[in-house]
PDB file of C-alpha atoms in Angstrom:
ATOM      1  CA  MET A   1     -12.591 -10.170  14.588  1.00  0.00           C
ATOM      2  CA  ILE A   2     -11.016  -6.705  14.080  1.00  0.00           C
ATOM      3  CA  THR A   3     -11.770  -3.526  15.904  1.00  0.00           C
ATOM      4  CA  PRO A   4     -14.009  -0.980  14.930  1.00  0.00           C
ATOM      5  CA  ASN A   5     -11.183   1.589  14.241  1.00  0.00           C
ATOM      6  CA  VAL A   6      -9.217  -0.572  11.443  1.00  0.00           C
ATOM      7  CA  ARG A   7     -13.018  -1.747   9.927  1.00  0.00           C
ATOM      8  CA  ARG A   8     -13.586   1.870   9.179  1.00  0.00           C
ATOM      9  CA  PHE A   9      -9.964   2.281   7.926  1.00  0.00           C
ATOM     10  CA  LEU A  10      -9.925  -0.632   5.827  1.00  0.00           C
ATOM     11  CA  ASN A  11     -13.291   0.350   4.360  1.00  0.00           C
ATOM     12  CA  LEU A  12     -12.600   4.014   3.041  1.00  0.00           C
ATOM     13  CA  LEU A  13      -8.897   2.348   2.229  1.00  0.00           C
ATOM     14  CA  CYS A  14     -10.357  -0.867  -0.397  1.00  0.00           C
ATOM     15  CA  GLY A  15     -10.591   0.207  -3.402  1.00  0.00           C
ATOM     16  CA  GLU A  16      -9.215   0.873  -6.896  1.00  0.00           C
ATOM     17  CA  TYR A  17      -7.045   4.241  -7.131  1.00  0.00           C
ATOM     18  CA  SER A  18      -5.720   6.123 -10.297  1.00  0.00           C
ATOM     19  CA  ASN A  19      -3.405   9.380 -10.307  1.00  0.00           C
ATOM     20  CA  GLN A  20      -4.457   9.862 -13.821  1.00  0.00           C
ATOM     21  CA  GLN A  21      -5.638  13.565 -13.579  1.00  0.00           C
ATOM     22  CA  GLN A  22      -2.164  14.480 -12.650  1.00  0.00           C
ATOM     23  CA  ALA A  23      -0.117  11.993 -14.605  1.00  0.00           C
ATOM     24  CA  PHE A  24      -1.882  14.130 -17.637  1.00  0.00           C
ATOM     25  CA  ASP A  25      -1.182  17.178 -16.512  1.00  0.00           C
ATOM     26  CA  ASN A  26       2.147  16.630 -15.960  1.00  0.00           C
ATOM     27  CA  PRO A  27       3.512  13.623 -17.794  1.00  0.00           C
ATOM     28  CA  PRO A  28       7.411  14.176 -17.145  1.00  0.00           C
ATOM     29  CA  LEU A  29       7.150  13.932 -13.589  1.00  0.00           C
ATOM     30  CA  TYR A  30       3.925  11.524 -12.572  1.00  0.00           C
ATOM     31  CA  ALA A  31       3.620   8.196 -14.256  1.00  0.00           C
ATOM     32  CA  HIS A  32       0.134   6.948 -14.371  1.00  0.00           C
ATOM     33  CA  ILE A  33      -0.332   4.730 -11.589  1.00  0.00           C
ATOM     34  CA  PHE A  34      -2.896   2.010 -10.233  1.00  0.00           C
ATOM     35  CA  LEU A  35      -3.438   1.030  -6.890  1.00  0.00           C
ATOM     36  CA  ARG A  36      -5.671  -1.537  -5.346  1.00  0.00           C
ATOM     37  CA  TYR A  37      -6.395  -3.031  -1.876  1.00  0.00           C
ATOM     38  CA  ARG A  38      -8.626  -5.840  -1.625  1.00  0.00           C
ATOM     39  CA  PRO A  39      -9.290  -7.811   1.993  1.00  0.00           C
ATOM     40  CA  LEU A  40      -7.892 -11.307   1.915  1.00  0.00           C
ATOM     41  CA  ILE A  41     -10.382 -12.710   4.073  1.00  0.00           C
ATOM     42  CA  GLN A  42      -8.490 -16.225   4.368  1.00  0.00           C
ATOM     43  CA  LEU A  43      -5.614 -15.093   6.279  1.00  0.00           C
ATOM     44  CA  HIS A  44      -5.953 -13.409   9.702  1.00  0.00           C
ATOM     45  CA  PRO A  45      -8.329 -10.294  10.384  1.00  0.00           C
ATOM     46  CA  GLY A  46      -7.144  -7.081   8.852  1.00  0.00           C
ATOM     47  CA  SER A  47      -5.103  -8.854   5.745  1.00  0.00           C
ATOM     48  CA  ILE A  48      -5.456  -6.971   2.706  1.00  0.00           C
ATOM     49  CA  LEU A  49      -3.511  -7.213  -0.796  1.00  0.00           C
ATOM     50  CA  LEU A  50      -2.354  -4.284  -2.187  1.00  0.00           C
ATOM     51  CA  GLU A  51      -1.120  -4.402  -6.272  1.00  0.00           C
ATOM     52  CA  GLN A  52       0.577  -1.365  -7.703  1.00  0.00           C
ATOM     53  CA  THR A  53       0.461  -1.392 -11.482  1.00  0.00           C
ATOM     54  CA  TYR A  54       1.491   1.000 -14.091  1.00  0.00           C
ATOM     55  CA  ALA A  55      -1.290   2.087 -16.471  1.00  0.00           C
ATOM     56  CA  VAL A  56       0.595   1.083 -19.548  1.00  0.00           C
ATOM     57  CA  ASP A  57       1.123  -2.400 -18.139  1.00  0.00           C
ATOM     58  CA  PRO A  58      -1.957  -3.417 -15.815  1.00  0.00           C
ATOM     59  CA  LYS A  59      -1.275  -6.936 -15.918  1.00  0.00           C
ATOM     60  CA  HIS A  60       2.187  -6.441 -14.261  1.00  0.00           C
ATOM     61  CA  PRO A  61       2.355  -4.997 -10.826  1.00  0.00           C
ATOM     62  CA  TYR A  62       5.545  -3.692 -10.225  1.00  0.00           C
ATOM     63  CA  ARG A  63       4.656  -4.143  -6.094  1.00  0.00           C
ATOM     64  CA  LEU A  64       3.079  -6.861  -4.664  1.00  0.00           C
ATOM     65  CA  ARG A  65       2.392  -6.798  -0.877  1.00  0.00           C
ATOM     66  CA  MET A  66       0.173  -7.902   1.714  1.00  0.00           C
ATOM     67  CA  ILE A  67      -1.082  -5.192   4.562  1.00  0.00           C
ATOM     68  CA  ARG A  68      -2.038  -6.388   7.869  1.00  0.00           C
ATOM     69  CA  ALA A  69      -4.039  -3.788  10.083  1.00  0.00           C
ATOM     70  CA  GLU A  70      -3.544  -4.391  13.552  1.00  0.00           C
ATOM     71  CA  GLU A  71      -4.989  -1.475  16.257  1.00  0.00           C
ATOM     72  CA  GLN A  72      -2.209  -1.478  18.943  1.00  0.00           C
ATOM     73  CA  ALA A  73      -2.933  -0.051  22.735  1.00  0.00           C
ATOM     74  CA  SER A  74      -2.515   3.849  21.806  1.00  0.00           C
ATOM     75  CA  GLY A  75      -4.980   3.378  19.584  1.00  0.00           C
ATOM     76  CA  ALA A  76      -2.473   3.873  16.827  1.00  0.00           C
ATOM     77  CA  ILE A  77      -3.428   1.490  13.396  1.00  0.00           C
ATOM     78  CA  LYS A  78      -0.100  -0.584  12.486  1.00  0.00           C
ATOM     79  CA  LEU A  79       0.419  -1.909   9.191  1.00  0.00           C
ATOM     80  CA  TRP A  80       2.430  -4.669   8.781  1.00  0.00           C
ATOM     81  CA  ASN A  81       4.361  -4.909   5.420  1.00  0.00           C
ATOM     82  CA  HIS A  82       4.931  -8.304   3.742  1.00  0.00           C
ATOM     83  CA  ILE A  83       6.547  -9.112   0.235  1.00  0.00           C
ATOM     84  CA  PHE A  84       5.516 -12.341  -1.633  1.00  0.00           C
ATOM     85  CA  ARG A  85       8.001 -15.328  -2.147  1.00  0.00           C
ATOM     86  CA  ASP A  86       6.834 -15.480  -5.692  1.00  0.00           C
ATOM     87  CA  PRO A  87       5.167 -12.535  -6.968  1.00  0.00           C
ATOM     88  CA  GLU A  88       4.599 -13.295  -9.998  1.00  0.00           C
ATOM     89  CA  ARG A  89       2.495 -16.517  -9.445  1.00  0.00           C
ATOM     90  CA  PHE A  90      -0.068 -14.257  -7.635  1.00  0.00           C
ATOM     91  CA  ALA A  91       0.160 -10.926  -9.824  1.00  0.00           C
ATOM     92  CA  GLY A  92      -3.526 -10.187 -11.244  1.00  0.00           C
ATOM     93  CA  ALA A  93      -4.682 -11.306  -7.838  1.00  0.00           C
ATOM     94  CA  THR A  94      -6.771  -8.474  -6.868  1.00  0.00           C
ATOM     95  CA  PHE A  95      -9.175  -8.976 -10.227  1.00  0.00           C
ATOM     96  CA  ASP A  96      -8.899 -13.098  -9.580  1.00  0.00           C
ATOM     97  CA  PRO A  97     -10.704 -14.306  -6.444  1.00  0.00           C
ATOM     98  CA  GLN A  98      -9.722 -17.756  -6.768  1.00  0.00           C
ATOM     99  CA  LEU A  99      -6.068 -16.422  -6.984  1.00  0.00           C
ATOM    100  CA  ARG A 100      -6.723 -14.123  -3.814  1.00  0.00           C
ATOM    101  CA  LEU A 101      -8.245 -17.419  -1.935  1.00  0.00           C
ATOM    102  CA  ALA A 102      -4.893 -19.202  -2.780  1.00  0.00           C
ATOM    103  CA  ILE A 103      -2.372 -16.890  -1.048  1.00  0.00           C
ATOM    104  CA  GLN A 104      -1.237 -18.670   2.648  1.00  0.00           C
ATOM    105  CA  ASP A 105       0.634 -17.084   5.419  1.00  0.00           C
ATOM    106  CA  SER A 106       3.819 -19.026   3.690  1.00  0.00           C
ATOM    107  CA  ASP A 107       3.858 -17.321   0.465  1.00  0.00           C
ATOM    108  CA  LEU A 108       4.511 -14.249   2.490  1.00  0.00           C
ATOM    109  CA  ILE A 109       7.639 -12.731   4.189  1.00  0.00           C
ATOM    110  CA  SER A 110       7.404  -9.930   7.123  1.00  0.00           C
ATOM    111  CA  LEU A 111       8.820  -6.733   5.597  1.00  0.00           C
ATOM    112  CA  ASP A 112      11.008  -6.165   9.025  1.00  0.00           C
ATOM    113  CA  GLN A 113      11.391  -2.503   9.944  1.00  0.00           C
ATOM    114  CA  CYS A 114       9.207  -1.301   7.117  1.00  0.00           C
ATOM    115  CA  HIS A 115       5.711  -1.109   8.862  1.00  0.00           C
ATOM    116  CA  TYR A 116       3.145   1.769   9.409  1.00  0.00           C
ATOM    117  CA  GLN A 117       1.647   3.577  11.816  1.00  0.00           C
ATOM    118  CA  VAL A 118      -1.667   5.029  11.004  1.00  0.00           C
ATOM    119  CA  LEU A 119      -3.367   7.766  13.216  1.00  0.00           C
ATOM    120  CA  GLU A 120      -7.052   8.990  12.435  1.00  0.00           C
ATOM    121  CA  GLN A 121      -7.303  12.861  12.496  1.00  0.00           C
ATOM    122  CA  PRO A 122      -9.951  15.253  11.679  1.00  0.00           C
ATOM    123  CA  ASP A 123      -9.019  15.120   7.889  1.00  0.00           C
ATOM    124  CA  GLY A 124      -8.884  11.761   7.313  1.00  0.00           C
ATOM    125  CA  TYR A 125      -6.119   9.069   8.109  1.00  0.00           C
ATOM    126  CA  HIS A 126      -2.150   9.967   7.973  1.00  0.00           C
ATOM    127  CA  GLY A 127       0.186   7.182   7.982  1.00  0.00           C
ATOM    128  CA  ALA A 128       4.044   7.374   8.094  1.00  0.00           C
ATOM    129  CA  MET A 129       7.088   5.024   8.700  1.00  0.00           C
ATOM    130  CA  GLU A 130       6.572   3.324  12.211  1.00  0.00           C
ATOM    131  CA  PRO A 131       9.223   5.617  14.517  1.00  0.00           C
ATOM    132  CA  GLY A 132      12.261   3.589  14.796  1.00  0.00           C
ATOM    133  CA  CYS A 133      11.817   1.819  11.981  1.00  0.00           C
ATOM    134  CA  LYS A 134      14.976   1.677   9.350  1.00  0.00           C
ATOM    135  CA  CYS A 135      13.619   0.077   6.292  1.00  0.00           C
ATOM    136  CA  ILE A 136      16.360  -0.356   3.315  1.00  0.00           C
ATOM    137  CA  VAL A 137      15.449  -0.205  -0.310  1.00  0.00           C
ATOM    138  CA  GLN A 138      17.817  -1.487  -2.746  1.00  0.00           C
ATOM    139  CA  ARG A 139      17.448   1.273  -5.782  1.00  0.00           C
ATOM    140  CA  ASN A 140      20.017   0.933  -8.638  1.00  0.00           C
ATOM    141  CA  GLY A 141      22.754  -0.836  -6.860  1.00  0.00           C
ATOM    142  CA  ARG A 142      22.757   0.410  -3.379  1.00  0.00           C
ATOM    143  CA  ASP A 143      21.170   0.821  -0.239  1.00  0.00           C
ATOM    144  CA  THR A 144      18.347   3.672   0.895  1.00  0.00           C
ATOM    145  CA  VAL A 145      16.766   4.074   3.623  1.00  0.00           C
ATOM    146  CA  LEU A 146      12.637   4.503   2.573  1.00  0.00           C
ATOM    147  CA  VAL A 147      10.965   7.626   4.119  1.00  0.00           C
ATOM    148  CA  SER A 148       7.163   6.913   3.218  1.00  0.00           C
ATOM    149  CA  SER A 149       4.060   8.687   3.988  1.00  0.00           C
ATOM    150  CA  PHE A 150       0.621   8.541   3.350  1.00  0.00           C
ATOM    151  CA  HIS A 151      -2.763  10.803   3.658  1.00  0.00           C
ATOM    152  CA  LEU A 152      -5.973   9.091   2.555  1.00  0.00           C
ATOM    153  CA  GLN A 153      -9.459  11.306   3.361  1.00  0.00           C
ATOM    154  CA  GLY A 154     -12.633  10.367   1.871  1.00  0.00           C
ATOM    155  CA  ASP A 155     -11.834   9.116  -2.055  1.00  0.00           C
ATOM    156  CA  SER A 156      -8.698  10.781  -2.362  1.00  0.00           C
ATOM    157  CA  LEU A 157      -5.162   9.143  -1.561  1.00  0.00           C
ATOM    158  CA  ALA A 158      -2.131  11.151  -1.625  1.00  0.00           C
ATOM    159  CA  THR A 159       1.475   9.111  -1.053  1.00  0.00           C
ATOM    160  CA  LEU A 160       4.895  10.219  -1.062  1.00  0.00           C
ATOM    161  CA  ASP A 161       8.074   7.582  -1.118  1.00  0.00           C
ATOM    162  CA  ARG A 162      11.804   8.839  -1.032  1.00  0.00           C
ATOM    163  CA  GLY A 163      14.920   7.116  -0.470  1.00  0.00           C
ATOM    164  CA  HIS A 164      17.676   8.625   1.517  1.00  0.00           C
ATOM    165  CA  ASP A 165      21.579   7.928   1.808  1.00  0.00           C
ATOM    166  CA  PRO A 166      21.703   6.011   4.924  1.00  0.00           C
ATOM    167  CA  GLU A 167      25.080   8.115   5.988  1.00  0.00           C
ATOM    168  CA  THR A 168      24.352  11.519   4.911  1.00  0.00           C
ATOM    169  CA  ASN A 169      20.619  11.904   4.477  1.00  0.00           C
ATOM    170  CA  GLU A 170      20.415  13.169   0.853  1.00  0.00           C
ATOM    171  CA  ARG A 171      17.648  11.783  -1.366  1.00  0.00           C
ATOM    172  CA  CYS A 172      17.983   9.574  -3.687  1.00  0.00           C
ATOM    173  CA  TRP A 173      14.636   8.461  -5.453  1.00  0.00           C
ATOM    174  CA  GLY A 174      11.657   9.716  -5.284  1.00  0.00           C
ATOM    175  CA  SER A 175       9.528  12.201  -6.508  1.00  0.00           C
ATOM    176  CA  VAL A 176      10.902  15.627  -6.828  1.00  0.00           C
ATOM    177  CA  ALA A 177       7.736  17.625  -7.209  1.00  0.00           C
ATOM    178  CA  GLY A 178       5.471  15.932  -4.437  1.00  0.00           C
ATOM    179  CA  PRO A 179       2.732  13.147  -3.499  1.00  0.00           C
ATOM    180  CA  PHE A 180       1.149  11.216  -6.353  1.00  0.00           C
ATOM    181  CA  ARG A 181      -2.447  12.059  -6.063  1.00  0.00           C
ATOM    182  CA  PHE A 182      -4.502   9.312  -6.489  1.00  0.00           C
ATOM    183  CA  LYS A 183      -8.383   9.396  -6.821  1.00  0.00           C
ATOM    184  CA  ARG A 184     -10.690   6.088  -6.256  1.00  0.00           C
ATOM    185  CA  THR A 185     -11.900   5.094  -9.198  1.00  0.00           C
ATOM    186  CA  GLU A 186     -13.746   1.826  -7.565  1.00  0.00           C
ATOM    187  CA  SER A 187     -14.919   0.738  -4.228  1.00  0.00           C
ATOM    188  CA  TRP A 188     -14.617  -2.768  -2.797  1.00  0.00           C
ATOM    189  CA  THR A 189     -16.485  -1.705   0.234  1.00  0.00           C
ATOM    190  CA  ALA A 190     -18.671  -4.644  -0.555  1.00  0.00           C
ATOM    191  CA  ASP A 191     -15.487  -7.097   0.045  1.00  0.00           C
ATOM    192  CA  MET A 192     -15.258  -5.754   3.542  1.00  0.00           C
ATOM    193  CA  ALA A 193     -18.835  -6.231   4.395  1.00  0.00           C
ATOM    194  CA  SER A 194     -18.211 -10.327   4.655  1.00  0.00           C
ATOM    195  CA  ALA A 195     -14.524 -10.087   5.988  1.00  0.00           C
ATOM    196  CA  TRP A 196     -13.495 -11.557   9.165  1.00  0.00           C
ATOM    197  CA  VAL A 197     -17.248 -11.686  10.449  1.00  0.00           C
TER     198      VAL A 197
END
């Protein structure tokens, strides 16, 4: 079972998102990206699949994650972040129910120090790296510390990911023009209706 708070959050989150308008308005700064979130009903309650693809190459995700949402004693929602041992094996699983069902805990590796904390506020859900986390991401042959946040409200999802030098805190990669702004193009709330009941 999952708590009503977590279910509300995942009901809102599950779906497909596109930043098509932003990408068309400003192509030099924003690639056209799809985000897809779908429940993994065979795993621990609150487990969802995240698949992130470029619109020009929708069948080959550049990011595949399993995220598990769990309510904390404080009322905040913790998002446990996992990568796949063999991501290519599960590419396209957001569109393939049988492939999704094949995902097991043994296929996953927990990303220590890379978990999120989500708080519900009057203007929606705000998520950011958990306080004290130091999530190391390798980019262009060097270690960087990930600074990541998102805001989910209605059918809008804004995300901002940046990597900083561990010593100087200089920004090494990430958006220079502000958050990526996505709109939900398809809701998969129906998937949640029968998940973990």
